[in-house]
Coordinates of C-alpha atoms in Angstrom, one line a residue:
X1 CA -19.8 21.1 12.5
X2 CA -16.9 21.0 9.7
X3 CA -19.4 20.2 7.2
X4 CA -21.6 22.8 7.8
X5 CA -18.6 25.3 7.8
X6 CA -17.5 24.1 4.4
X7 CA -21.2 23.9 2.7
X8 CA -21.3 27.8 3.9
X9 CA -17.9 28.2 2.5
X10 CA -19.1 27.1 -0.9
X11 CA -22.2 29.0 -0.9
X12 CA -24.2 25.9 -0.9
X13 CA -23.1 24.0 -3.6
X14 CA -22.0 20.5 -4.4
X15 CA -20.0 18.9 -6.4
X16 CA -16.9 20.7 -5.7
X17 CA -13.3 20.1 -5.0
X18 CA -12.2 20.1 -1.9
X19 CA -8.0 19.9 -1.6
X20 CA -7.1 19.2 2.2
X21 CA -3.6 19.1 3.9
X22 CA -3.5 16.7 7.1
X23 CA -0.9 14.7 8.7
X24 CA -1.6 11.3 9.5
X25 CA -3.7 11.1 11.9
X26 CA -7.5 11.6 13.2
X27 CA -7.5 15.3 11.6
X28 CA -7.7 13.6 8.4
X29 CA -10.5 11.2 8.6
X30 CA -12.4 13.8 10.4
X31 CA -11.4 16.3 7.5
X32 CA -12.5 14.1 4.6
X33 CA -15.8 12.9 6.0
X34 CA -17.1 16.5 6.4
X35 CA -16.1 17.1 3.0
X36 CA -18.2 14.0 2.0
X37 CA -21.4 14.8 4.2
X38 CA -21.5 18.2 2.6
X39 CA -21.5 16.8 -0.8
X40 CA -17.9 17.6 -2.2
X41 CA -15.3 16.1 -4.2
X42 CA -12.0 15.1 -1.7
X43 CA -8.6 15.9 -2.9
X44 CA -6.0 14.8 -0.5
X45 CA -2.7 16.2 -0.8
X46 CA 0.9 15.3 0.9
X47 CA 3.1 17.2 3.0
X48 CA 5.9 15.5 1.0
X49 CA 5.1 17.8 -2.2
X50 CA 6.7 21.2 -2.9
X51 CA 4.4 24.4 -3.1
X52 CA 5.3 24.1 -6.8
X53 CA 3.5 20.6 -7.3
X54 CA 0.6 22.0 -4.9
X55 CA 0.0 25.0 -7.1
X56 CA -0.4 22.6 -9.6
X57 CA -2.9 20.5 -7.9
X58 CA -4.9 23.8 -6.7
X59 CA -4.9 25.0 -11.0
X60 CA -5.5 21.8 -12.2
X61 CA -8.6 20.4 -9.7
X62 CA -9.8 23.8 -10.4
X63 CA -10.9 24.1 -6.7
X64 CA -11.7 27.2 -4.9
X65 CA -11.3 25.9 -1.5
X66 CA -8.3 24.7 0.6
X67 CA -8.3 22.8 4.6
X68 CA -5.6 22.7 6.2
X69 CA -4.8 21.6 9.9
X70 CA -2.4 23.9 11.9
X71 CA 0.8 22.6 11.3
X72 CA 0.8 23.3 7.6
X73 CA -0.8 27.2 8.2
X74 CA 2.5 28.7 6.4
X75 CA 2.0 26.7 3.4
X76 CA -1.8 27.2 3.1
X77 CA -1.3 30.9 3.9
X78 CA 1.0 30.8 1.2
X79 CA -0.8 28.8 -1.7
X80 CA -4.0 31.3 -1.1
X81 CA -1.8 34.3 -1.7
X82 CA -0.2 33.1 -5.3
X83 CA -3.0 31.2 -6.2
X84 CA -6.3 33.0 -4.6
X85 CA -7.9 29.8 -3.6
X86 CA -10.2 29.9 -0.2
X87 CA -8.6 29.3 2.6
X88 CA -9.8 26.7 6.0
X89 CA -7.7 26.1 8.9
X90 CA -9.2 23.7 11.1
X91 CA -9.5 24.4 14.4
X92 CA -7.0 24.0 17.1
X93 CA -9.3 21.3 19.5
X94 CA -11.0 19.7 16.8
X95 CA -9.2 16.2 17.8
X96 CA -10.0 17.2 21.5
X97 CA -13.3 17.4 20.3
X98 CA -13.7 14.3 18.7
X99 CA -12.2 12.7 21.2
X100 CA -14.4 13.7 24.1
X101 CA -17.9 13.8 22.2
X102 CA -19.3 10.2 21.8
X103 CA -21.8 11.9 19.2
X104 CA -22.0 14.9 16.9
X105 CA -25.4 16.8 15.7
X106 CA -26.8 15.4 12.4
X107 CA -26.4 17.3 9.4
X108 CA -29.5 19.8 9.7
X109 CA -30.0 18.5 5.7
X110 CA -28.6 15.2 4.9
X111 CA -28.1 14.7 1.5
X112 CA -29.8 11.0 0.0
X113 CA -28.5 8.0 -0.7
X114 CA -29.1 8.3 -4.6
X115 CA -27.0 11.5 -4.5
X116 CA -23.1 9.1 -3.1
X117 CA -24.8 6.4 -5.5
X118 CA -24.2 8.7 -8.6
X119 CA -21.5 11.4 -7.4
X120 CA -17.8 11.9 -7.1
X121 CA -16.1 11.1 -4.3
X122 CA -12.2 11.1 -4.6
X123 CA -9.4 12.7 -6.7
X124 CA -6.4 11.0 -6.2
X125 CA -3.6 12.4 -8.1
X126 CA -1.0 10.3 -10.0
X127 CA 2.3 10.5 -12.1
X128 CA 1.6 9.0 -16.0
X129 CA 4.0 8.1 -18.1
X130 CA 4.5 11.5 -20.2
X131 CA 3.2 15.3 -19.0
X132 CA 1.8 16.3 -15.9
X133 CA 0.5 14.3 -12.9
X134 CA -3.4 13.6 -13.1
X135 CA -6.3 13.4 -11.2
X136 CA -8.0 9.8 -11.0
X137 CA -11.8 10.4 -10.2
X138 CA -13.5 7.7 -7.8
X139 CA -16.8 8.0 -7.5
X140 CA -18.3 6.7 -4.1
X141 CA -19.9 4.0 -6.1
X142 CA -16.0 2.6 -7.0
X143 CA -15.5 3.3 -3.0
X144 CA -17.9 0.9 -1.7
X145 CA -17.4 -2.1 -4.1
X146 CA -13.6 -1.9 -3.5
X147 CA -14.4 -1.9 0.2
X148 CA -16.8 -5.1 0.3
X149 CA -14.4 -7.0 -1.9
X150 CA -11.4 -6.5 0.3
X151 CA -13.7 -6.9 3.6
X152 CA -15.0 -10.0 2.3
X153 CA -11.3 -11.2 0.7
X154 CA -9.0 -10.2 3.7
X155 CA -11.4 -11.3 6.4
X156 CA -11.7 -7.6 8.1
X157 CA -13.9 -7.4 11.2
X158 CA -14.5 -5.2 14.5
X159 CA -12.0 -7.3 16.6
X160 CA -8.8 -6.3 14.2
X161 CA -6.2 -3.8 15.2
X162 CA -4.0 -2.1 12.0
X163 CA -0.7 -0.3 12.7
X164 CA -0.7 2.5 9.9
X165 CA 2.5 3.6 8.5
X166 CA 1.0 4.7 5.1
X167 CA 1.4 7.8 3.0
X168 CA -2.7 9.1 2.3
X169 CA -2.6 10.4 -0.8
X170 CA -2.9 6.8 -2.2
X171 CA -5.2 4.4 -2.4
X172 CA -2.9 1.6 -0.3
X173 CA -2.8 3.9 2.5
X174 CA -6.5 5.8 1.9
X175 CA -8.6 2.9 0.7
X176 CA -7.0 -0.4 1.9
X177 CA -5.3 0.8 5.1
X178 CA -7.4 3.1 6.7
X179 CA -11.3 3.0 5.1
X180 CA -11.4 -0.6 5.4
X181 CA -10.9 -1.1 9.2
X182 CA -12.7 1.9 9.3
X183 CA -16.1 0.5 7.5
X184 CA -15.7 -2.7 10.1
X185 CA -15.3 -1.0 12.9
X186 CA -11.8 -1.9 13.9
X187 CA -9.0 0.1 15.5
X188 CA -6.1 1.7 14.0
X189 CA -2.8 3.1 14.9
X190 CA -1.5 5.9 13.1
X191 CA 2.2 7.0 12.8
X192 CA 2.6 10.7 11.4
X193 CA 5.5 9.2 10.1
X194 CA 7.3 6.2 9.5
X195 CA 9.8 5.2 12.1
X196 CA 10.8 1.2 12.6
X197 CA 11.6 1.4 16.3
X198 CA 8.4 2.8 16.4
X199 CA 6.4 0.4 14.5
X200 CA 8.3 -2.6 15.9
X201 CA 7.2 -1.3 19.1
X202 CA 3.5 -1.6 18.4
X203 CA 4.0 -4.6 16.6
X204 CA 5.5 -6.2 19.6
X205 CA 2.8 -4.6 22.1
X206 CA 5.3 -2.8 24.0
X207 CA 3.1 0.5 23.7
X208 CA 1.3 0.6 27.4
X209 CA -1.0 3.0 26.3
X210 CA -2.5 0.7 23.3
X211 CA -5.8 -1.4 24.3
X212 CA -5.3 -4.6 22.3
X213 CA -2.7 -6.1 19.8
X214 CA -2.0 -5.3 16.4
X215 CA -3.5 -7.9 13.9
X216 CA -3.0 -6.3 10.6
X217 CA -0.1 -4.7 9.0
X218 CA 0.0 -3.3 5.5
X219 CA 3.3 -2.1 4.2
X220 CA 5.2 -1.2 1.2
X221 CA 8.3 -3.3 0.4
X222 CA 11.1 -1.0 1.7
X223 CA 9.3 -0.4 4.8
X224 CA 9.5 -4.2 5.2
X225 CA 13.3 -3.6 4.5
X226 CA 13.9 -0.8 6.9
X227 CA 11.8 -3.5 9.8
X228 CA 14.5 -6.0 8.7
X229 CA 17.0 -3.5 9.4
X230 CA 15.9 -2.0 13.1
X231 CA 15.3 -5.8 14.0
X232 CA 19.0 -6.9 12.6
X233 CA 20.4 -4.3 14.8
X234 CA 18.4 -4.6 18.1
X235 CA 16.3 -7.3 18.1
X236 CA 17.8 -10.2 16.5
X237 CA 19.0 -11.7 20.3
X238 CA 15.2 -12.1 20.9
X239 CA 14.5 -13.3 17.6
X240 CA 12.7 -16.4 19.1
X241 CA 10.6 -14.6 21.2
X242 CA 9.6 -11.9 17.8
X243 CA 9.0 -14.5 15.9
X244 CA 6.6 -16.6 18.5
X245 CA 4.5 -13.0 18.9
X246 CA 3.8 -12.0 16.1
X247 CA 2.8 -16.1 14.7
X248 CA 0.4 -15.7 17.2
X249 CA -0.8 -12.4 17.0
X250 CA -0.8 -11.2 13.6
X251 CA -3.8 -12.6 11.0
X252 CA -2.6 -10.3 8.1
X253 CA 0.5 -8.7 6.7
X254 CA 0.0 -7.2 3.0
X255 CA 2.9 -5.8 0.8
X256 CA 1.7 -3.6 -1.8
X257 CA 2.6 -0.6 -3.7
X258 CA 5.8 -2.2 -5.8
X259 CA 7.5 -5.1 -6.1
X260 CA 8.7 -7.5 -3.4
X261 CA 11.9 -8.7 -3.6
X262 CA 12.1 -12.3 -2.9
X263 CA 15.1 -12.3 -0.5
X264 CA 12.6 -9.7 1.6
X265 CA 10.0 -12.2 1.3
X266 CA 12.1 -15.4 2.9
X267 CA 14.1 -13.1 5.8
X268 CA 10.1 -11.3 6.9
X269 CA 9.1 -15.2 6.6
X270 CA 12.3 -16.5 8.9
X271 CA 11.8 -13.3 11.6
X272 CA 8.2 -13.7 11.5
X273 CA 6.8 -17.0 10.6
X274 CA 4.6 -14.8 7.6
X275 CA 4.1 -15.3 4.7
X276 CA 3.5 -11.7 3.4
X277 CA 0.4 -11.5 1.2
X278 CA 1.3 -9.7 -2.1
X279 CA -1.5 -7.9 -4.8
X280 CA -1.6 -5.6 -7.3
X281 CA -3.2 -2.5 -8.2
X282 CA -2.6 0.9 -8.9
X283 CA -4.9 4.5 -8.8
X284 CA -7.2 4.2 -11.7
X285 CA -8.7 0.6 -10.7
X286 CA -8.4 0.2 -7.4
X287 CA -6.9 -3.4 -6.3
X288 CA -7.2 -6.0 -8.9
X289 CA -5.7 -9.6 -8.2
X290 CA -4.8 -10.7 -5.1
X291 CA -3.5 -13.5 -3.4
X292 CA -5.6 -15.8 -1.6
X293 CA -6.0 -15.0 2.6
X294 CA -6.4 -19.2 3.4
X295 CA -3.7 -20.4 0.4
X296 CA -0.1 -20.7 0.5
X297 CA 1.5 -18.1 -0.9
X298 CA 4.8 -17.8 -3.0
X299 CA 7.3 -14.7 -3.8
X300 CA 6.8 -13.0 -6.7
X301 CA 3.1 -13.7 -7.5
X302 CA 0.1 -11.4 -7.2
X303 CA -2.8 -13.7 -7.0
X304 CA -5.9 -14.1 -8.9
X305 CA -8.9 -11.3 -9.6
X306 CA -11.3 -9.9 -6.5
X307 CA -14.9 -10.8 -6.9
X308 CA -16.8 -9.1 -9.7
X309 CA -12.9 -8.6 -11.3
X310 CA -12.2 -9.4 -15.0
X311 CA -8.7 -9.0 -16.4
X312 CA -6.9 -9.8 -19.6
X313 CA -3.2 -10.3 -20.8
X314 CA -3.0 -8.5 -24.6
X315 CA -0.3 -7.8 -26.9
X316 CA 1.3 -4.8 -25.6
X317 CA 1.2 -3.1 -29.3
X318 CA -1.8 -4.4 -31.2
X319 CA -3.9 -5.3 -28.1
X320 CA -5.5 -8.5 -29.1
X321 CA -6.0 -10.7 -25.9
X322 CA -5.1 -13.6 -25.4
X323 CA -5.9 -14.5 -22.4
X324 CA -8.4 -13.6 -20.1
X325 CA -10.1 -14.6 -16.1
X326 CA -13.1 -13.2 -14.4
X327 CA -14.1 -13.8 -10.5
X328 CA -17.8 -15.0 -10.6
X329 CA -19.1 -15.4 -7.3
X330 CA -15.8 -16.7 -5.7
X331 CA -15.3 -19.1 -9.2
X332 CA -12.8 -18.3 -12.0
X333 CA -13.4 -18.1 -15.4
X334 CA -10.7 -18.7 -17.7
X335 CA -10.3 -18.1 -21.6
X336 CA -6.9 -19.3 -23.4
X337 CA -6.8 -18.0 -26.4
X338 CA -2.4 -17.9 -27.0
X339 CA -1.7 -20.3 -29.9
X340 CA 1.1 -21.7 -27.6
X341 CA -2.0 -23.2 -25.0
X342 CA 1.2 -25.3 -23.1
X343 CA 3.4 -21.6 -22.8
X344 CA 2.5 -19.3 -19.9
X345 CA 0.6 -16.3 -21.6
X346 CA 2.3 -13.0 -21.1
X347 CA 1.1 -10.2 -21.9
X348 CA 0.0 -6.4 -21.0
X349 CA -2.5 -6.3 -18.1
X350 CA -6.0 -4.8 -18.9
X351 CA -9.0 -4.6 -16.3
X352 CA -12.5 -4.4 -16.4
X353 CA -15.1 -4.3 -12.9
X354 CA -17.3 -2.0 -10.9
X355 CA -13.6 -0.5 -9.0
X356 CA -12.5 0.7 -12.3
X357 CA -12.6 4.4 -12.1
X358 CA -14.5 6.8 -13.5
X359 CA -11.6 9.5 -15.6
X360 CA -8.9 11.9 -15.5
X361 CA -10.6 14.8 -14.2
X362 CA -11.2 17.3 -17.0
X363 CA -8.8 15.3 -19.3
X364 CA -11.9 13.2 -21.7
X365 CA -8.7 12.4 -24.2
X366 CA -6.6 11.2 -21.8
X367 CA -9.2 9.4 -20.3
X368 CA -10.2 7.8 -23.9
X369 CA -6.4 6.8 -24.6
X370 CA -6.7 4.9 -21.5
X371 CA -9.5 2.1 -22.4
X372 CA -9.3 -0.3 -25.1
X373 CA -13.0 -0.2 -27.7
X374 CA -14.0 -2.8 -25.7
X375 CA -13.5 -1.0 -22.3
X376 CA -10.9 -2.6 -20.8
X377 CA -8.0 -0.6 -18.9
X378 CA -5.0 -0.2 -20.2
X379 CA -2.4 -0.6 -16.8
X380 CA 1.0 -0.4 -18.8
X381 CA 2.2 -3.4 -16.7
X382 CA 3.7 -6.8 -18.2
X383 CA 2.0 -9.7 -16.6
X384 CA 2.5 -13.7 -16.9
X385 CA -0.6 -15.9 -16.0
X386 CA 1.3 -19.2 -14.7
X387 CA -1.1 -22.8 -15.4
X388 CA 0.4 -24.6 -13.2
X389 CA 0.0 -22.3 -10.4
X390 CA -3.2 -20.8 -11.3
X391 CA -1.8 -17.8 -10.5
X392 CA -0.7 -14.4 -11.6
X393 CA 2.7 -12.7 -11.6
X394 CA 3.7 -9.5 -12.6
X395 CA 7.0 -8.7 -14.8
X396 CA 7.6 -4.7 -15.1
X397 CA 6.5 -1.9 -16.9
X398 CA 5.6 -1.5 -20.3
X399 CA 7.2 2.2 -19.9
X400 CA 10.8 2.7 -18.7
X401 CA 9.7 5.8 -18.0
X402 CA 7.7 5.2 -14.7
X403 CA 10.4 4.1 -11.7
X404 CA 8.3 2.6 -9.0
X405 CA 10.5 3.3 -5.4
X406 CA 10.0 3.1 -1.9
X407 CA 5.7 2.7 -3.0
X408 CA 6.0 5.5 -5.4
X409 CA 5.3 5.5 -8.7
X410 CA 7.5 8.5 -10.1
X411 CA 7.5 9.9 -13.5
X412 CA 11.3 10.2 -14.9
X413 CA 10.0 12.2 -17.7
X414 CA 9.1 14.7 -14.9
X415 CA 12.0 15.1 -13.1
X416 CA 13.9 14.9 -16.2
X417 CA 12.2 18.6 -17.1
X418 CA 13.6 19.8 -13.6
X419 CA 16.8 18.7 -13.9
X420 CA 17.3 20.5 -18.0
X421 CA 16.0 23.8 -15.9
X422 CA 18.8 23.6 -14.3
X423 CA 21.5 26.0 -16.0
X424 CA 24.7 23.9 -15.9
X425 CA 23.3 20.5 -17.0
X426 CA 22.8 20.3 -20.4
X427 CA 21.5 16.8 -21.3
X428 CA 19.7 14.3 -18.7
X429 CA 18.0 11.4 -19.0
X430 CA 16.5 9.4 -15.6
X431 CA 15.9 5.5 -15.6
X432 CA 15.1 3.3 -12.5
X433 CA 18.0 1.3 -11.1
X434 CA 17.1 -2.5 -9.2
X435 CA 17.4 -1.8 -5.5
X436 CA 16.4 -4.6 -3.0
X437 CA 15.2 -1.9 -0.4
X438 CA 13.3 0.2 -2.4
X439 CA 12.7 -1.9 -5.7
X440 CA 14.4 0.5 -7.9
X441 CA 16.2 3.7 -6.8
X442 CA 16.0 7.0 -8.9
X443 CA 19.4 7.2 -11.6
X444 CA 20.5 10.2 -13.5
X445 CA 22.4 10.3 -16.3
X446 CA 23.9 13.7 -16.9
X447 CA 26.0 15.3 -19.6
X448 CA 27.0 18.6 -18.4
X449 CA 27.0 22.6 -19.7
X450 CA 30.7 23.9 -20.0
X451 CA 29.8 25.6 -16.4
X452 CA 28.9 22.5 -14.5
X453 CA 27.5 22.8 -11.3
X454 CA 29.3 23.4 -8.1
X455 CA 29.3 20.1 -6.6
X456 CA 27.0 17.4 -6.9
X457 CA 25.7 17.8 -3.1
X458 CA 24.7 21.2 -4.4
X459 CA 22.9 19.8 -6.9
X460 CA 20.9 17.4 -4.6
X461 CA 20.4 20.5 -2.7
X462 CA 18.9 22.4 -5.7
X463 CA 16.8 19.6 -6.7
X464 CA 15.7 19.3 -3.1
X465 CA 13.8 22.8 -4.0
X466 CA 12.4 21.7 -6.9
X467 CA 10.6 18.4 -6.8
X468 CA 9.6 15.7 -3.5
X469 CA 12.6 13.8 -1.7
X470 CA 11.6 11.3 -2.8
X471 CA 12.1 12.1 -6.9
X472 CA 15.6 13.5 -6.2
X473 CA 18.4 10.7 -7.9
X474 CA 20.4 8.9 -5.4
X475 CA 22.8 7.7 -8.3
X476 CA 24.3 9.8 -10.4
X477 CA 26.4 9.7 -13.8
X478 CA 28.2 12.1 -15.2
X479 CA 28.7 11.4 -19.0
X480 CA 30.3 12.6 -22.7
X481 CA 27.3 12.2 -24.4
X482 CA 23.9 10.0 -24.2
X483 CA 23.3 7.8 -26.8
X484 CA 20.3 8.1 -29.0
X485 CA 18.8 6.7 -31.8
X486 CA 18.2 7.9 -35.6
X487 CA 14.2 9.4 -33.8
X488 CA 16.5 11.4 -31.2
X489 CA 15.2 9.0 -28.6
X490 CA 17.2 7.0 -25.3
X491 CA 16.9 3.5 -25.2
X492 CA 16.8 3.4 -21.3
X493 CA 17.1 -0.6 -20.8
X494 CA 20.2 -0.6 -23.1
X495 CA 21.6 2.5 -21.4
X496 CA 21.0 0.9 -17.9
X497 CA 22.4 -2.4 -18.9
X498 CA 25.7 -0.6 -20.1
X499 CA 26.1 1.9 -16.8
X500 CA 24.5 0.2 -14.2
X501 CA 25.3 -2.8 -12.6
X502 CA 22.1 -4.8 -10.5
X503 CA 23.7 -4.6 -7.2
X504 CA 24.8 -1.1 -6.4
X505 CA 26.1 1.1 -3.6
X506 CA 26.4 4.4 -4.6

């Protein structure tokens, strides 16, 4: 039994962290349930990261043990060796196993329910606006109540089918996606990878080897983009019959992650009779407004708080609310307290609630910068509350500094250190650019050394080394000098406005 194996592993102990490497697919749920039954502390990580970004995670979780399934041996053989973390492979049957075994033993020494009530459960690790990436601590406790609320909200049960096309080092793909259905019983599909021939294919039921029909779908905007594509291309002649499937098939489609461009919004609605249901949430607080699953539903807004949810629109600087609404047993509680009461109140979005995690792991001032005196979470996003529609919308970032692409939330502040490493650029600054595929792509704005480099496709291919694909600029500029003011600082919306126009194609 896995569990077993990794309790021996750490000599008995609890409490620890456990970084695991899976693709997506059964190996992983197996993987982070055996961490949890022998009392350990789950850190998923992605294939999609370099070595560099992994050693990182190994230092900074300050973990001593490492799972792997097969596929990724060469990187886990290689992490051990620089780092001199424990190593796990799992073994080579272990899905045949689970596949063919209706039942496992029980763990020769369960651990008690009071133990999950009061323990870790989750480090999820996520880009802030300055410094390193950081690891958001769940406890089990933040698990369950996130679970029950989006059971209860979304309407999960036994009979539904999801089609998973989800990253699972997040908590859309982890917690949403994939624990949910799991907790209800229901069936899921998972794709290793995201490919929309693929997934139209198992939307459409066209997969022989699939029992049932998918019900659910959760996706990030561009994904919903690249669908549009594949269908524009070889589905539109049986658009009628796409669209009368998947009205009568499909109960939920959620798009999460980033923002959803409104033209997405009508052409998903014209191919598939959906409305998508849009929410919001991030890492540290799980999913915090959502839109209702019986309501109509416009583009552009978010919704209103889950049950047991409190959140509060504050002046971004001085953090006086002015406006706050709590879900009480299904009924909203709402405070005005703008001195415009007829003006929609705006304001930065803080959160309170029982989903709202625990900290930064091993970072107490980081954690502490976070909360407001009265303990509400700062998010760093701008949202409007709108009266009329009793409903809220979201309108960026506080920071310019975090580009949200593709799902991602990516740190320009990061990759702007990777690219000054390199030795023929000698300024940079990187800024988010409005993309209606992937919400914003990644920009750079380079002044370079008097021995440029070679090409810019051999700079792509040197940044390709150095941080994920998907932090590596897709627009470039090549420029005299950056402005700055008197502080030495970029003002990235002014320098956006002036080199980038909204609708580009490089």
């Amino acid at each position: 039994m896995l569990s077993s194996k990794l309790s021996i592993l750490l000599g008995g102990s609890t409490g620890e962290r456990v970084l695991f490497l899976c693709p997506n697919d059964a190996s992983y749920v197996i993987t982070i349930w055996a961490i949890w039954m022998a009392g350990q502390i789950a850190v998923p990580l992605s294939p999609l990261h370099p070595e560099q970004l992994l050693e990182y995670y190994i230092k900074d979780a300050n973990s001593r043990l490492m799972v792997s399934s097969l596929e990724f041996a060469k990187t886990l053989h290689s992490l051990s060796r620089k780092s001199g973390i424990q190593q796990h492979l799992l073994e080579e049957d272990l899905l045949l196993r689970a596949k063919t075994h209706k039942s496992v033993d029980p763990n020769p020494d369960p651990l008690s329910k009071e133990f999950y009530q009061s323990s870790d459960a989750l480090i999820l690790y996520t880009s802030g606006t300055t410094g390193n990436p950081k690891g958001v601590v769940l406890t089990h406790r933040n698990i369950n109540v996130q679970l029950k609320m989006h059971i209860e909200a979304w309407k999960w049960s036994a009979s539904d089918m999801i089609l998973h096309t989800l990253p699972l080092h997040h908590v859309h793909g982890t917690l949403y996606a994939l624990f949910c259905p799991l907790f209800v019983g229901a069936s899921i599909i998972m794709l290793p990878k995201f490919n929309a021939a693929l997934a139209w294919s198992y939307l459409l039921n066209r997969k022989q080897e699939v029992e049932g029909k998918v019900s659910v779908f959760m996706a990030v905007p561009t994904i919903f983009s690249k669908l549009i594509e594949e269908f524009d291309l070889n589905l539109s002649s049986s658009s009628e019959l796409v669209k009368e499937f998947l009205s009568s098939h499909m109960r939920l489609m959620v798009s999460g992650s980033a923002p959803l461009p409104e033209p997405v919004f009508e052409r998903w609605l014209a191919i598939s009779g959906y409305k998508l249901l849009e929410r919001y949430g991030m890492t540290e607080i799980g999913m915090a407004l959502t839109n209702d699953y019986d309501s109509d539903r416009e583009p552009g807004f978010v919704g209103m708080p889950l049950p047991s949810v409190s959140v509060a629109l504050a002046d971004p600087d001085t953090k006086e609310i002015v406006f706050k609404c709590a879900n009480q047993s299904g009924k909203f509680l709402v405070e005005n307290t703008a001195q415009d009461q007829d003006q929609d109140p705006t304001g930065e979005l803080l959160v309170k609630g029982e989903s709202v995690f625990r900290e930064y792991f091993n970072k107490p001032q980081e954690t502490l910068k976070e909360f407001t005196e009265q303990g509400w979470f700062i998010t760093g996003d701008i949202a409007q509350y709108s009266i009329e529609k009793r409903n809220f919308k979201m309108l960026g970032r506080k920071s310019a500094d975090i580009i949200k692409s593709g799902g991602y939330k990516i740190s320009a502040l990061q990759i702007e250190t990777l690219l000054l490493a390199h030795p023929g650029i000698k300024e940079c600054t990187v800024l988010g650019v409005p993309d209606q595929t992937y919400g914003e792509r990644v920009a750079a704005v380079l002044v370079f050394n008097k021995e440029p480099p070679e090409s810019l496709a051999a700079l792509k291919e040197w940044c390709g080394g150095k941080m994920p694909k998907y932090w590596v600029p897709t627009v470039w500029k090549v420029v005299e000098n950056i402005p700055k003011n008197a502080l030495g600082k970029v003002n990235k919306r002014e320098l956006r406005n002036q080199l980038f126009n909204k609708s580009l194609e490089s």
